[in-house]
Coordinates of C-alpha atoms and ligand atoms in Angstrom, one line a residue:
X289 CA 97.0 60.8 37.7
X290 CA 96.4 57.5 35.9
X291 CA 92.5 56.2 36.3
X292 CA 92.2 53.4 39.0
X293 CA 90.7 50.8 38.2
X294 CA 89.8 48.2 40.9
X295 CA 90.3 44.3 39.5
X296 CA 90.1 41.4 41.1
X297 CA 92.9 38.6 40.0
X298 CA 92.1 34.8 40.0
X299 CA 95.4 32.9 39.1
X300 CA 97.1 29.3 39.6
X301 CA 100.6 30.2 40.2
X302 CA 102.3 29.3 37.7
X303 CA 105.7 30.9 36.4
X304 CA 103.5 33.3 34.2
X305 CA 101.1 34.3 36.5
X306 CA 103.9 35.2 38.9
X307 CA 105.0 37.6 36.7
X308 CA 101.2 39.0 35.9
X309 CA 100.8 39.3 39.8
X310 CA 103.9 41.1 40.0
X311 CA 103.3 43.6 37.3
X312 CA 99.6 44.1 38.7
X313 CA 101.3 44.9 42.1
X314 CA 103.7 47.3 40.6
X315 CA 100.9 49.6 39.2
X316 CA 98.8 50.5 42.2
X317 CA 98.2 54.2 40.5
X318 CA 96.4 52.5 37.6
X319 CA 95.1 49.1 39.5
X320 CA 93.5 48.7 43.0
X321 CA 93.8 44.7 43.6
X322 CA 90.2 44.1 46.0
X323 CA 91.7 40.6 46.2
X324 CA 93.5 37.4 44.3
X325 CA 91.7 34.7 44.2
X326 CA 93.5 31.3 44.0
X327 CA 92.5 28.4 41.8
X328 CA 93.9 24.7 41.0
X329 CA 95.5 24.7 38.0
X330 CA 99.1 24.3 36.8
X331 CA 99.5 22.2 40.3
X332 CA 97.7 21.7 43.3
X333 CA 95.2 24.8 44.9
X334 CA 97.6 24.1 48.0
X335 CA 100.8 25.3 46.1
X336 CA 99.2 27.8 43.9
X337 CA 97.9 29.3 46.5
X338 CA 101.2 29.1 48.9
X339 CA 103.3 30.5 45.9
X340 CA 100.4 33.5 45.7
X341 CA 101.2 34.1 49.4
X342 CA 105.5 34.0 49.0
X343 CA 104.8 36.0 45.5
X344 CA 102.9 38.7 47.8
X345 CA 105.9 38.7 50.1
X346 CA 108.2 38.9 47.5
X347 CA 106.3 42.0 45.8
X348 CA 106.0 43.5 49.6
X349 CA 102.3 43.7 48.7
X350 CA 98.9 43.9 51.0
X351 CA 96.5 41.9 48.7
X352 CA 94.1 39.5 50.3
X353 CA 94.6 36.0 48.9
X354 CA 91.2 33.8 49.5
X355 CA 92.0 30.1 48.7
X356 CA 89.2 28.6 45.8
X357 CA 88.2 25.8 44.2
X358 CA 90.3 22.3 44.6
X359 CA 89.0 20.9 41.0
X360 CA 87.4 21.6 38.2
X361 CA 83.5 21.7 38.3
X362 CA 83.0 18.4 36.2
X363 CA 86.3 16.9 34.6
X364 CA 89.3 15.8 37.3
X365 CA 91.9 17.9 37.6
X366 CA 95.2 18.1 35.2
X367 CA 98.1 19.7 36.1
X368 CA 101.0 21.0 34.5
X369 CA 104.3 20.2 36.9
X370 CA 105.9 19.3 33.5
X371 CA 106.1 22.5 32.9
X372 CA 106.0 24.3 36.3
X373 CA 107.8 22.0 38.3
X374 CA 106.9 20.1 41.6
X375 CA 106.2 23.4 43.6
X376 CA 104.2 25.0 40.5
X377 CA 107.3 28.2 40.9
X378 CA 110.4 26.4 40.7
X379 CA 113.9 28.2 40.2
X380 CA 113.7 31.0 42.5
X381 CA 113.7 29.6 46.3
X382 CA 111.7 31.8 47.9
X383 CA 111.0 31.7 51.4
X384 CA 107.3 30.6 53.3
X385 CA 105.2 33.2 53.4
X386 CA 104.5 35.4 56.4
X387 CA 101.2 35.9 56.2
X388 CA 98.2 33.3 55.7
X389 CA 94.9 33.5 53.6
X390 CA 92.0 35.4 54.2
X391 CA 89.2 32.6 56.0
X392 CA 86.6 33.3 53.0
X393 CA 86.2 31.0 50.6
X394 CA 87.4 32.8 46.8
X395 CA 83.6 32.1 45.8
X396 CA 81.7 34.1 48.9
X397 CA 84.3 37.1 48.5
X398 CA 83.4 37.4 44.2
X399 CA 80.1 37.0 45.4
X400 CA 80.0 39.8 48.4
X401 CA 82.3 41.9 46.9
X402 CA 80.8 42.1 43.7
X403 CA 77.4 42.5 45.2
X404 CA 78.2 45.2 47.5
X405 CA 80.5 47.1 44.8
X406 CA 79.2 50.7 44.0
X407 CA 80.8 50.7 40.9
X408 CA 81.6 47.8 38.5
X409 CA 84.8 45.4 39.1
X410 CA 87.4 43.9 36.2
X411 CA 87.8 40.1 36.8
X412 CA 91.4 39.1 35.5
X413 CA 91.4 35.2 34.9
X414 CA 94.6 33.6 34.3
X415 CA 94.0 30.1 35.3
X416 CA 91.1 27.5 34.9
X417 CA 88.0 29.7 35.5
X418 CA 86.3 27.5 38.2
X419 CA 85.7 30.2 40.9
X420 CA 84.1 32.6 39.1
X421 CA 81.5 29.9 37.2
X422 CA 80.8 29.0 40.8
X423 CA 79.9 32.4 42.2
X424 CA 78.2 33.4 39.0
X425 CA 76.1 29.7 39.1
X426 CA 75.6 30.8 42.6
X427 CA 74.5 34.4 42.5
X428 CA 73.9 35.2 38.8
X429 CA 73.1 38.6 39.7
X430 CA 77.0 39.1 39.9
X431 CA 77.0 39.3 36.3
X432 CA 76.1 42.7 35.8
X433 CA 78.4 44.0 38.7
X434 CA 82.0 42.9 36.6
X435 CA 82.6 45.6 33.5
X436 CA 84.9 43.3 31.6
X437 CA 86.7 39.6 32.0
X438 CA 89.9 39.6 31.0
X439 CA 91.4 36.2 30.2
X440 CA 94.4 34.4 29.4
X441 CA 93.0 31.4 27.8
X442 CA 91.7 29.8 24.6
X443 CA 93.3 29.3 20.9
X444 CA 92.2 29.5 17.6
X445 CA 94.7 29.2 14.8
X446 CA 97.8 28.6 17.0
X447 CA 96.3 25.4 18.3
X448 CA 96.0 24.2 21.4
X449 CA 99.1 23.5 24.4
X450 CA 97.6 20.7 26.5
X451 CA 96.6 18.5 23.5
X452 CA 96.4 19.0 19.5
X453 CA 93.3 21.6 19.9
X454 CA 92.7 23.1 23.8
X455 CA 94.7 25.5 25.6
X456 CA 95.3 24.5 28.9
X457 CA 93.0 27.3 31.4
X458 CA 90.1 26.2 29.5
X459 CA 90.9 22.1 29.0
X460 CA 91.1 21.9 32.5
X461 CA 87.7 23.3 33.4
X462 CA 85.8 23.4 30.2
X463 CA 82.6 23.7 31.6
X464 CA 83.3 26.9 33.6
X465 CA 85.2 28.4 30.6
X466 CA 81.4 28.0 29.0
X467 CA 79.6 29.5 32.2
X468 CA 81.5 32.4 32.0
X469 CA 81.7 33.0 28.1
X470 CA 77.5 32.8 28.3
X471 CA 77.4 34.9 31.4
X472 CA 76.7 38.0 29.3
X473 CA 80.1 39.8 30.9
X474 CA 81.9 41.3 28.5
X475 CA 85.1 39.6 27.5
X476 CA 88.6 40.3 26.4
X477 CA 90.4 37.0 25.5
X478 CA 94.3 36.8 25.4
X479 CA 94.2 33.4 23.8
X480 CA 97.5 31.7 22.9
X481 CA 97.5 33.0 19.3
X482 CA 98.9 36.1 21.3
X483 CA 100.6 34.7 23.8
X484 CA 103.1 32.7 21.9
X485 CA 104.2 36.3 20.5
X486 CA 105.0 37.2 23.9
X487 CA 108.2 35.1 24.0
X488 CA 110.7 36.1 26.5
X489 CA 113.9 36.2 24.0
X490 CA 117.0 37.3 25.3
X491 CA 116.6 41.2 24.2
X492 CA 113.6 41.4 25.8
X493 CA 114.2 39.8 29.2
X494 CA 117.9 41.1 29.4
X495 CA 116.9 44.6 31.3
X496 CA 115.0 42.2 33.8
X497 CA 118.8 40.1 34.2
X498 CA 120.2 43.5 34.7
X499 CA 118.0 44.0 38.0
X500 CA 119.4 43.1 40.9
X501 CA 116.7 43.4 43.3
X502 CA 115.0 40.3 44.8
X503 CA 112.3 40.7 42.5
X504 CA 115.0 41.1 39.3
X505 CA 116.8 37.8 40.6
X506 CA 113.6 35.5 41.5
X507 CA 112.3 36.8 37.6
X508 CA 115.4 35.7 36.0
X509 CA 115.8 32.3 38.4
X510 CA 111.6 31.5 37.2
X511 CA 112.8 32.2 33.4
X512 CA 115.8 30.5 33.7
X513 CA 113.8 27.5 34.9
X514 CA 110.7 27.9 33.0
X515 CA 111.9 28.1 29.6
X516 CA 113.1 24.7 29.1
X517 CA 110.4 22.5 28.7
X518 CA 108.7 25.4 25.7
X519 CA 111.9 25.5 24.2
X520 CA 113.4 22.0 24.6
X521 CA 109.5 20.7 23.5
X522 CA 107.6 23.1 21.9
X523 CA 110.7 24.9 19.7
X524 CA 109.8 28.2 21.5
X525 CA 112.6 30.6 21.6
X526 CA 111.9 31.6 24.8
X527 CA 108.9 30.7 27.6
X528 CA 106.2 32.6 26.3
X529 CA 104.7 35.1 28.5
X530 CA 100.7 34.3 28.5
X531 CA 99.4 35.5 31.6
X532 CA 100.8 39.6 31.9
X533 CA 99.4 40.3 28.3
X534 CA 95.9 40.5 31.0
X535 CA 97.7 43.0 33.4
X536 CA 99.2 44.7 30.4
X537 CA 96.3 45.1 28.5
X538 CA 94.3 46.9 31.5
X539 CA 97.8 49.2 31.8
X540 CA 98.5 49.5 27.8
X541 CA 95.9 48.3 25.8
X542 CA 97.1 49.9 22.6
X543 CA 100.2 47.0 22.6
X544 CA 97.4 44.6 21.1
X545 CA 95.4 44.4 18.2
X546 CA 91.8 43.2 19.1
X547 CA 89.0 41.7 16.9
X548 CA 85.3 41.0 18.1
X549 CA 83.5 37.8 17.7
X550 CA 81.4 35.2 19.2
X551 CA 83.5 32.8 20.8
X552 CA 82.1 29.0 22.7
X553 CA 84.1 26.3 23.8
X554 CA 83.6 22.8 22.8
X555 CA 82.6 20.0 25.4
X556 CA 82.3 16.6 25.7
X557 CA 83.7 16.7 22.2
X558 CA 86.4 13.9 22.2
X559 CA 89.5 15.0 21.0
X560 CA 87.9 18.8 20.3
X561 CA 86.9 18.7 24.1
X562 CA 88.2 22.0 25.2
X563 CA 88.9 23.5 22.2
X564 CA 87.7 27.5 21.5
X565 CA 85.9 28.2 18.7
X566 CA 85.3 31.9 17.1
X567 CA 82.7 33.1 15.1
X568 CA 83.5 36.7 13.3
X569 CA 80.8 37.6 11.4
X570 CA 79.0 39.1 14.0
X571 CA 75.6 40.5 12.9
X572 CA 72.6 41.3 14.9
X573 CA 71.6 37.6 14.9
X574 CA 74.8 36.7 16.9
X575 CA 75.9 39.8 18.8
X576 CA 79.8 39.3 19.8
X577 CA 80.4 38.2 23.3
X578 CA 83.8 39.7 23.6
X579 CA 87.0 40.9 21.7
X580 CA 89.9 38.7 21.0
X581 CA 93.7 39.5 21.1
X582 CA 95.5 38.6 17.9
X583 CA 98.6 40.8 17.8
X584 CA 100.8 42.4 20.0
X585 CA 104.0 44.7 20.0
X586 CA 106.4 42.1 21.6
X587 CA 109.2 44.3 22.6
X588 CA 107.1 47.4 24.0
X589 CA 105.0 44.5 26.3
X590 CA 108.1 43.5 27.5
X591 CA 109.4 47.0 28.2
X592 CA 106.7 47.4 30.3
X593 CA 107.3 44.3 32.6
X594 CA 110.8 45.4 33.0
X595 CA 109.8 49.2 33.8
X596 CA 107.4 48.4 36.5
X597 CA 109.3 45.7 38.1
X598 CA 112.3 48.0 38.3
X599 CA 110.4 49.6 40.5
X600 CA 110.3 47.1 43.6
Ligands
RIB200 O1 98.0 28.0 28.6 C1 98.7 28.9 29.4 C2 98.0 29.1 30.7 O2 97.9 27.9 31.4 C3 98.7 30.1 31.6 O3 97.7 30.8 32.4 C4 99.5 29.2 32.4 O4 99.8 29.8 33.7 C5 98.6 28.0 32.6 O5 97.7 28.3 33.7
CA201 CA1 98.0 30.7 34.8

């Protein structure tokens, strides 16, 4: 019997965290999901957090969904329906959702749940981090109830996806990427000089093509319609899969490669504003503040995602 771990998942669906949500769901011996939490991000809070709801349909799943923050904490909002489309989950037409949200507000449930939890809680982040810099700027005590943060966000050496240096989670809400990186939680970054190793080539997805389940064919219809703007702009290969490495790395950590440091993201900084920076030389002066992904085995993530969504 695998260890459960309970996790709580704040996303902005969002092709990639669609497939992060799915995999979560498809590991309930591993994962117990106290709630998804849904945040404005790659469009609108309203879509992302109607395609969380048709996403839990789709997966059959019982998850709570509490609706978050509308905008970032300082900067206005950007959005990413260049990429994502108009709905934020376009290719697959899946149908409205059955079921609504939950009436709390994402910050008061991270707040009372992590308060009343008797043991600690993993935060997955795989959107802009706005609700959980609000509940931590409004109950800092939450801090010591969350054993890790893991996040899809940041870059170092790849560079950055939303302009020349920021990756897009933490350019959209700068500031509460830095409330959470000072917060003291220990982090595991999944930043996008991972990520872009996680692209879905046509070996690797092809077991998800052969599925024909509804969850198979609404995969391959969000691929299908996802990958053109990484491949047709960015010279990608396929759409890479940032926002599963999280799920993945609390199922299979031993698919990445992991290196601690002190990392701080830049603000107000002109064109840096956004941008991640990592210290490595960690010494007692500047104790690490969390452990960064910069390698992966590509084919055995992507072996995973296809095992546990053949199971739907
Ligand atoms: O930079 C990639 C990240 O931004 C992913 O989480 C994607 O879903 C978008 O939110
Ligand atoms: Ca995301």
């Amino acid at each position: 019997m695998a260890v459960s771990r309970r996790i709580i998942i704040d996303t902005d669906p969002g092709h990639d965290d669609a497939f992060a949500l799915l995999l979560a769901w498809a590991a309930p011996e591993e994962l117990e999901i106290l709630g998804i939490t849904t945040v404005a991000g790659n469009v609108p809070l309203d879509k992302t957090t109607y395609n969380a709801l048709r996403l839990r349909d789709l997966a059959g799943a019982a998850s709570p969904i509490y609706r978050g923050c509308s905008r970032p904490m300082v900067n206005d909002l950007v959005t990413a329906e260049y990429v994502h489309g108009e709905s934020g989950l376009d290719g697959p037409n899946l149908p409205s959702p059955r079921r609504g949200v939950e009436a709390m507000h994402a910050i008061d449930f991270l707040v009372e749940t992590l308060q009343s939890a008797a043991d600690p809680v993993t935060v997955c982040l795989l959107g802009p981090m706005t609700n959980l810099a609000m509940a931590l700027n409004k109950e800092p005590d939450i801090a010591a109830k969350i054993d890790q943060c893991v996040i899809m966000g940041g870059s170092f050496a790849a560079g950055g996806n939303v302009t020349p240096t920021a990756e897009f989670n933490v350019f959209v809400d700068p500031h509460a990427a830095h409330v959470v990186l000072t917060s003291g939680v220990p982090l595991v970054m999944m930043p996008l000089d991972v990520t872009h190793q996680a692209q879905a080539l046509p070996h690797r997805v092809a077991p998800l093509h052969m599925l024909r389940t509804p969850v198979g064919v609404a995969v391959t219809e969000m691929l299908r319609f996802v990958e053109r703007y990484d491949v047709a702009h960015k010279g990608f290969a396929g759409f890479p899969l940032h926002d599963p490495t999280v799920i993945a790395y609390l199922l299979e950590p031993g698919l990445f490669e992991l290196r601690p440091g002190y990392v701080s993201v830049m603000l107000d900084a002109g064109p840096g504003h956004g941008m991640t920076v990592g210290r490595w030389e960690i010494d007692e002066g500047l104790p690490a503040n969390g452990r960064v992904a910069f390698g992966l085995s590509a084919d055995p993530y992507f072996e995973l995602i296809a095992e546990r969504l053949a199971t739907f």
